[in-house]
Coordinates of C-alpha atoms in Angstrom, one line a residue:
M1 CA 17.1 0.6 -8.1
E2 CA 14.6 3.5 -7.9
V3 CA 11.1 4.3 -6.7
R4 CA 9.5 7.3 -8.1
V5 CA 6.2 9.2 -8.6
A6 CA 5.4 10.8 -12.0
E7 CA 5.5 14.4 -12.1
K8 CA 1.8 14.7 -13.2
V9 CA 0.6 13.0 -10.1
F10 CA 2.1 15.5 -7.9
Q11 CA 0.7 18.3 -10.3
N12 CA -2.6 16.9 -9.7
F13 CA -2.4 15.9 -6.1
P14 CA 0.2 18.5 -4.6
L15 CA -0.4 17.4 -1.0
F16 CA 0.1 13.7 -1.7
R17 CA 3.2 12.1 0.1
R18 CA 4.7 8.6 -0.4
G19 CA 6.6 7.3 2.6
I20 CA 9.2 4.5 1.4
V21 CA 10.7 1.7 3.7
V22 CA 13.1 -0.4 1.7
A23 CA 13.6 -3.7 3.9
S24 CA 16.2 -6.3 3.2
G25 CA 17.2 -9.5 5.0
L26 CA 13.7 -10.4 5.6
Q27 CA 12.8 -13.2 7.8
N28 CA 9.1 -13.7 7.0
K29 CA 8.6 -17.3 7.9
G30 CA 6.6 -18.7 10.9
G31 CA 4.2 -17.0 13.1
S32 CA 4.2 -14.3 15.8
Q33 CA 1.9 -14.5 18.7
E34 CA 2.8 -10.7 19.5
L35 CA 1.8 -9.7 15.9
E36 CA -1.3 -11.8 16.0
K37 CA -2.2 -10.0 19.2
L38 CA -1.5 -6.5 17.8
L39 CA -3.6 -7.4 14.8
Q40 CA -6.7 -8.4 16.8
E41 CA -6.2 -5.2 19.1
A42 CA -6.3 -3.1 15.9
I43 CA -9.3 -4.9 14.6
E44 CA -11.0 -4.5 18.1
S45 CA -10.1 -0.7 18.2
T46 CA -11.4 0.1 14.7
Y47 CA -14.7 -1.7 15.7
R48 CA -15.0 0.4 19.0
R49 CA -14.3 3.9 17.1
A50 CA -16.8 3.1 14.1
L51 CA -15.5 5.6 11.6
D52 CA -17.8 7.3 9.3
L53 CA -16.5 5.9 5.9
K54 CA -18.2 8.9 4.1
A55 CA -17.4 11.6 6.4
D56 CA -14.1 10.9 7.8
P57 CA -11.6 13.5 6.3
R58 CA -8.8 10.8 5.9
I59 CA -11.1 8.7 3.8
A60 CA -12.7 11.4 2.0
A61 CA -9.6 12.7 0.7
W62 CA -9.0 9.3 -1.1
N63 CA -12.6 9.1 -2.4
E64 CA -12.1 12.4 -4.0
A65 CA -8.7 11.6 -5.5
H66 CA -10.3 8.3 -7.1
R67 CA -13.0 10.4 -8.6
Q68 CA -10.6 12.9 -10.0
F69 CA -8.9 10.4 -12.0
G70 CA -12.0 8.6 -13.2
S71 CA -12.3 5.8 -10.7
N72 CA -15.6 5.1 -8.6
P73 CA -14.6 4.7 -4.9
N74 CA -17.7 2.8 -4.1
K75 CA -17.2 0.2 -6.8
F76 CA -13.5 0.3 -6.5
P77 CA -12.6 1.4 -2.9
P78 CA -9.1 2.0 -1.6
A79 CA -7.8 -1.3 -0.1
H80 CA -7.4 0.2 3.4
V81 CA -10.9 1.5 3.2
A82 CA -12.2 -1.8 2.2
L83 CA -10.2 -3.3 5.2
I84 CA -11.6 -0.9 7.6
K85 CA -15.1 -1.6 6.5
R86 CA -14.6 -5.2 6.8
V87 CA -13.3 -5.2 10.5
Q88 CA -16.1 -2.7 11.4
K89 CA -18.6 -5.5 11.2
P90 CA -19.4 -7.5 14.5
G91 CA -17.0 -10.5 15.1
A92 CA -14.7 -9.4 12.4
H93 CA -11.4 -11.5 11.9
L94 CA -8.3 -11.1 9.5
P95 CA -6.3 -14.1 8.9
F96 CA -2.6 -14.2 9.8
V97 CA -1.3 -14.7 6.3
N98 CA 2.5 -14.0 7.3
K99 CA 4.4 -11.4 9.5
I100 CA 4.7 -8.8 6.8
V101 CA 1.2 -8.7 5.7
S102 CA 0.3 -8.5 9.3
I103 CA 2.5 -5.5 9.8
M104 CA 0.7 -3.9 6.8
N105 CA -2.9 -4.7 8.1
I106 CA -2.0 -3.4 11.6
N107 CA -0.9 -0.1 10.3
S108 CA -3.4 0.4 7.6
V109 CA -6.3 -0.3 10.0
G110 CA -4.8 1.6 12.9
D111 CA -3.7 4.8 11.2
V112 CA -6.4 4.8 8.5
I113 CA -3.8 5.1 5.8
P114 CA -2.8 2.9 2.7
V115 CA 0.3 0.7 3.4
G116 CA 1.2 -1.6 0.7
G117 CA 4.5 -3.6 -0.1
D118 CA 6.0 -5.6 -3.1
D119 CA 8.8 -8.1 -3.6
V120 CA 11.5 -6.3 -5.3
E121 CA 13.2 -9.3 -6.7
R122 CA 9.8 -10.3 -8.5
A123 CA 9.4 -6.5 -9.8
G124 CA 12.0 -4.5 -11.9
K125 CA 14.6 -1.9 -11.5
C126 CA 12.4 1.2 -11.6
L127 CA 9.0 1.3 -9.7
E128 CA 6.7 4.3 -10.6
L129 CA 3.4 5.5 -9.5
C130 CA 2.0 7.0 -12.8
Y131 CA -1.0 7.3 -15.0
A132 CA -1.7 4.2 -17.3
S133 CA -1.5 4.1 -21.0
G134 CA -3.7 1.1 -21.0
Q135 CA -1.0 -1.2 -22.6
E136 CA 0.3 -2.2 -19.2
T137 CA -0.5 -5.8 -17.9
F138 CA -1.9 -6.8 -14.5
V139 CA -2.3 -10.2 -12.9
P140 CA -4.8 -9.9 -9.9
L141 CA -3.7 -11.2 -6.5
D142 CA -6.8 -13.3 -6.2
S143 CA -6.9 -14.6 -9.9
P144 CA -3.3 -15.6 -10.9
E145 CA -4.6 -17.3 -14.1
T146 CA -5.8 -13.9 -15.5
T147 CA -4.0 -11.0 -17.3
E148 CA -5.9 -7.8 -17.8
H149 CA -4.9 -4.2 -18.7
P150 CA -5.7 -1.0 -16.6
T151 CA -8.0 1.6 -17.8
P152 CA -6.1 4.2 -19.7
G153 CA -5.7 7.3 -17.4
E154 CA -6.0 5.5 -14.1
I155 CA -3.2 5.8 -11.5
I156 CA -1.1 2.7 -11.3
Y157 CA 1.9 1.5 -9.6
A158 CA 4.2 -0.2 -12.1
A159 CA 7.5 -1.6 -13.1
A160 CA 8.6 1.1 -15.7
D161 CA 10.8 -1.2 -17.7
S162 CA 8.2 -4.0 -18.1
G163 CA 4.7 -2.4 -17.8
K164 CA 3.9 -4.9 -15.0
V165 CA 1.3 -3.4 -12.8
M166 CA 1.9 -4.0 -9.0
C167 CA -1.3 -2.1 -7.9
R168 CA -4.3 -0.9 -9.9
R169 CA -6.4 2.4 -9.1
W170 CA -3.6 3.5 -7.0
N171 CA -4.2 1.5 -3.9
W172 CA -7.2 -0.5 -5.0
R173 CA -6.1 -4.0 -5.8
N174 CA -2.5 -5.6 -5.6
G175 CA -1.0 -7.7 -8.2
Y176 CA 0.0 -11.4 -7.9
E177 CA 3.5 -11.4 -9.5
T178 CA 5.1 -9.0 -6.8
R179 CA 3.0 -10.3 -3.8
I180 CA 4.8 -10.7 -0.4
T181 CA 5.5 -14.3 0.5
E182 CA 7.3 -16.3 3.2
E183 CA 10.2 -16.3 0.7
T184 CA 10.3 -12.6 0.4
Q185 CA 13.9 -11.3 1.1
V186 CA 13.7 -7.7 -0.2
M187 CA 10.6 -5.4 -0.3
V188 CA 9.7 -1.9 -0.9
M189 CA 6.8 -0.7 1.3
N190 CA 4.7 2.3 0.4
I191 CA 2.8 4.5 3.0
D192 CA 0.7 7.0 1.2
G193 CA -0.5 10.1 2.7
L194 CA -3.1 12.5 1.3
G195 CA -5.1 15.6 2.5
E196 CA -4.4 17.5 5.6
E197 CA -1.0 16.6 7.6
S198 CA -0.3 14.1 5.0
E199 CA 3.5 14.2 5.2
S200 CA 3.4 13.9 9.1
R201 CA 0.8 11.2 9.0
A202 CA 2.9 9.2 6.3
A203 CA 6.1 9.7 8.1
G204 CA 4.7 8.5 11.6
T205 CA 3.4 5.4 9.9
R206 CA 6.5 4.7 7.8
D207 CA 8.6 4.9 10.8
R208 CA 6.5 2.6 12.8
V209 CA 6.3 0.0 9.9
A210 CA 10.3 0.2 9.7
A211 CA 10.6 -0.4 13.4
M212 CA 8.2 -3.4 13.3
L213 CA 10.0 -5.0 10.2
E214 CA 13.2 -4.7 12.1
K215 CA 11.9 -6.2 15.3
F216 CA 9.6 -9.0 13.9
C217 CA 11.4 -9.8 10.6
G218 CA 15.1 -9.1 11.4
A219 CA 15.1 -6.5 8.5
R220 CA 17.6 -3.8 7.7
T221 CA 15.7 -0.8 6.7
V222 CA 16.3 2.6 4.8
T223 CA 13.5 5.0 4.6
A224 CA 12.5 8.1 2.4
M225 CA 9.7 10.5 1.6
L226 CA 8.5 11.2 -2.0
S227 CA 7.1 14.6 -2.5
P228 CA 7.1 17.4 -5.4
A229 CA 10.4 18.3 -4.1
Q230 CA 12.0 14.8 -4.0
P231 CA 9.8 12.7 -6.7
S232 CA 12.3 9.8 -6.5
F233 CA 14.5 7.7 -4.5
R234 CA 17.5 5.4 -5.5
F235 CA 18.6 2.6 -3.4
E236 CA 21.0 -0.4 -3.4
M237 CA 19.7 -4.1 -2.9

């Protein structure tokens, strides 16, 4: 299998880096009191520090990127920004969906960075971050009976062979078909860095995510970093 970033994406966003974690042998069933505690601590810490969602450079970089490819970040905010906004409200709570989703949320909120994953066995053999033609298909996570098409020119994460979109507007909304469930055995997790120190930030979160998947889900992990110098990564399932 292969994960890759289209050349045009790196041309337009040369500081963009995508940390990759391939995790197999996942055990995602059941709860974890330790993960629940870490999730609550991440929420409380985010509430206490009260980030300025307009001025923080880690968020501003993503807002500008969305505007650059024609998406309004106020209407279609990056998922990690929407999550941070949600937990900065008094009494905020995030449900414990499953262990993997909790690991994604802990790191997205804690590091102010997009963290997302897809079930590889539900996807395809080549997963690509690219610009949409508009012919691709997308089934929203919260509306599995609906099929829609991305706007031509928006950045999407899709299965290259089928045109099945896993995430719209770069990191705005995840798809239903490749969602992480308790039955997920193999996944690819993406940690996206943008702006200053993008590679070091993405690498730090990537390595922590891999360690948490190993500890809490019994996973075997392989990591990589996609960049203009290495736009793709091949791996065996």
